[in-house]
Amino acid sequence: MSEEYGGALHARFLSGLALAPERVAARGPGWELTYRQLHERALTWAGALLRAADGDGRGGPGAVAVLADKGPDAYTGVLAGLCAGMTVVPMSTGFPASRIRQMLDAAEVSAVVADAAGRALLAEAVEPGGRTPPVLTAGDGTLRAGAAHALTAPRPVRPEDTAYILFTSGSTGRPKGVRVTHGATDHYFQVLGTRYPFTPDDVFSQTFDLNFDCSLFDLFCAWGAGAAIQQIPAAAYRDLPAFAASAGLTVWFSTPSAVALARRTGGLGEGALSGLRWSFFAGEALTCRDAGDWHRAAPHSHVENLYGPTELTVTVTGHRWSPQDRDAGGLVPIGTVHKGHDWLLLGEDGEPTPDEGELVVTGPQMTPGYLDPADEEGRFLEHDGRRWYRTGDRVRRIRGEVLAYVDRLDAQVQVQGWRVEPAEIDQRLREVTGVQDAVTVAVPAPDGQNVLVAFYTGERLSPSLLVRGLRDHLPERMIPRRFQHVPEFPLNPNRKTDRKALRATAAGLLGTTTA
């Protein structure tokens, strides 16, 4: 493969740099960086990261963790890691220290880009006597980003090289790392490039945390077109129409939860978001009601429902909503699978079925695997001489190649766009003194979003004690909203825990209903 591989993920930023060098590449409250400024900053930081990696003793450029809130340091860190030919491992400063430590070790991180919050968390995450990776910040990091060591150009990479490692919730009780290659992102953004004619005049929302795979869509669709990324602060939702107008937003992307939030704050009035050209939703099921309400507020916008697990590189299907979408059970269809991929629906017997079953996909966006091969059990299958990814989602063919989401085949759920394995929560609950066993289920709240409810046996404990025990290990979004002590779990006819009965009980506790 030529060293001039044009499909490298950072090559999309170079395209934007060529189109609009003096335009804003990224901005947020009180700061902004032009393409030229971000490029120069990233090449300087890339040189410092490579010097750290050379001294790490592991060989190769290694991996760089980006442990920073959305802002100039985080965006520079992502781009610097890619320019250095390193694997970028985005992390959230909202994670507990123990989870950060697990991810640093699993990804064998050579260096860390951190802001002030990230530095404080890193100090807590590293165990006494443990190895502290070199840290780079805009201020007083242990790495010095001097111009003398700046790269003159990004380092070459190959399609099979890992661009990103994204950690998801794991059923084993620990986060699992998904490898995303430059070749996979290259195919992904080529597909998007033919579907969406973005321009340097566009301004993209950035609602997702950088450790959420949908953030790649925002960053590299914008940067590939020479457009701007606009960080969306929490306060913006108090009056989303006013914020969108003042920022000049033309492209919106979020989980469907944002629709309910905008509705509650009065932001979905007719024509309230008239500046939007494109509106994308992913991470949760999008209802036809939410799509219709959003479109009334953004009448000049195409509303699209995107779907895809991290293992298939951000999203692997798409569907453009229309008022005629009434044949998917109240949900907007997930649409058609991206070109270049093959897909099958598997029945309960594991054999292909024509109309409804588990969606399995193979093609150029599929991950080469997890950091720990043990995590691959049950997630991939061999069929027709090829490897396929099992999504665990039951889908239905509704017309032609158009697919609609039905439900999950396992206990995995989506909570505010996060993929959550309840088994990970259960394992951490069992570690709380006094808890004998635990089962966590998800039920829809009145706004349609999933809420976690945990049932446990053993001693009756205060919710605050249980929450404290979980916060040492789990992100805030994975902590159940309700805890219910039970003397024992209900059993189904097969003598297994009856999760359906628990979901019905949870719905009663929350005053909702289950399907």
CSV table of C-alpha atoms in Angstrom, one decimal, residues 6 13 30 45 70 77 89 121 135 140 156 182 188 214 240 244 264 279 292 302 323 331 334 372 397 414 460 483:
chain,number,residue,atom,x,y,z
A,6,GLY,CA,-5.8,9.0,0.9
A,13,PHE,CA,-9.4,17.2,7.8
A,30,GLY,CA,-15.5,31.4,24.4
A,45,TRP,CA,1.2,18.0,19.5
A,70,LYS,CA,-15.2,18.8,24.4
A,77,GLY,CA,-5.8,15.7,20.8
A,89,VAL,CA,-8.8,6.3,22.5
A,121,LEU,CA,-9.0,12.0,37.0
A,135,VAL,CA,0.5,13.7,29.7
A,140,ASP,CA,1.8,22.3,32.2
A,156,PRO,CA,1.3,7.5,6.7
A,182,HIS,CA,-8.9,3.7,8.8
A,188,TYR,CA,-18.2,5.0,5.8
A,214,CYS,CA,-21.5,9.2,16.6
A,240,LEU,CA,-32.6,25.8,21.4
A,244,ALA,CA,-29.3,27.5,16.7
A,264,ARG,CA,-40.4,20.3,27.1
A,279,SER,CA,-31.3,16.6,10.9
A,292,GLY,CA,-42.9,14.7,12.6
A,302,HIS,CA,-34.2,16.4,5.7
A,323,PRO,CA,-45.1,11.5,6.7
A,331,LEU,CA,-41.1,3.9,14.7
A,334,ILE,CA,-33.8,2.1,10.1
A,372,ASP,CA,-9.8,-8.9,24.0
A,397,ARG,CA,-38.1,-6.2,6.1
A,414,GLN,CA,-29.9,1.8,24.8
A,460,ARG,CA,-32.5,-4.2,52.2
A,483,PHE,CA,-33.7,0.1,43.1
